[in-house]
């Protein structure tokens, strides 16, 4: 008899281990499917058929933000909601020169030329500001005055602005010039900016860095409508939670081989909803009195109705910075993370 009891115990333990292994495999498969859906959704929002193949050519965008823009990688302090008709809101576009070289400006000074390609779907009225950032070479310790200009085909000065660089990085507001370029609205807008040094020796090449890490770049800030939302209490799933709750799901861009083109963030919490909506606590937590009244009425009438489901009630946005061609783009993807779940 004792041997039979031991055999039954061993069989029950083996069955439990098999059930656990099967449950773990099912959970892993579910997570993989959710990540596939998230990848497809990000590409759809960005209007990409596949993940961009990143080029390491000299004109390509760098794999990280330039030093003066490192703060852009910081997460937003509050959730924001872009216009409801847009799946994605572009906040900033960071352009790097597609060509650069040595030229002569309108004053016959030695100058550096930097050619930029503006986004084809950007309009002048959408532009909030445009800043040209320059880095003075470390070999130059003195404060220097630089002239930023644009010339027409016949050499006429269309735009000129003076900037003094005392440290390493400095920026100039060239929003008026960029708006004029955008109003021209050709299919492809290429603009060439000349940088000369008015305090350097005659014939001296301006001491502006052209290396990959410190080359000039143009930051376009795009107008967007944002509304703040109040943070609400959120029921997060715990190991023993049975009621409707928000389950954490971490998406690492390195694990899915997207870290070559998504610069920031390195990962994000997507979350999803799970749990039962049949318990009294889950219904009261959802504060959906209509659902409770409907349930009581149907119980009294012996009617069968479809049960409530644990579904997303409130979403948050995902801010990303990604590389595409010679651009770094900072965009806000609407409703990409679940912030609250509720029975409905």
XYZ file of N, CA and C in Angstrom, residues 235-245 247 274-276 279 281:
51
model
N -3.901 49.334 -11.326
C -3.753 48.008 -10.727
C -2.752 47.221 -11.566
N -1.590 46.949 -10.981
C -0.530 46.205 -11.670
C -0.563 44.750 -11.243
N -0.398 43.866 -12.197
C -0.481 42.432 -11.911
C 0.634 41.980 -10.968
N 0.259 41.205 -9.986
C 1.191 40.544 -9.083
C 1.068 39.034 -9.310
N 2.014 38.250 -8.782
C 1.966 36.792 -9.020
C 0.635 36.144 -8.678
N -0.059 36.635 -7.631
C -1.308 36.008 -7.203
C -2.546 36.806 -7.613
N -2.376 37.815 -8.445
C -3.520 38.631 -8.856
C -4.409 37.871 -9.830
N -5.708 37.801 -9.525
C -6.667 37.146 -10.409
C -7.559 38.158 -11.115
N -7.750 39.330 -10.496
C -8.632 40.333 -11.079
C -7.965 41.039 -12.250
N -8.758 41.815 -12.947
C -8.272 42.587 -14.103
C -7.121 43.489 -13.675
N -5.998 43.383 -14.379
C -4.820 44.147 -13.996
C -3.942 44.412 -15.222
N -0.406 43.955 -16.936
C 0.770 43.080 -16.900
C 1.946 43.756 -17.609
N -4.808 41.711 -18.489
C -5.137 40.312 -18.248
C -5.902 40.217 -16.935
N -6.541 39.068 -16.726
C -7.235 38.853 -15.462
C -8.735 38.673 -15.635
N -9.386 38.339 -14.546
C -10.810 38.016 -14.548
C -11.653 39.264 -14.318
N -15.293 38.610 -10.784
C -15.358 38.753 -9.334
C -15.927 40.115 -8.970
N -14.773 42.143 -6.725
C -13.699 43.115 -6.553
C -13.265 43.719 -7.882
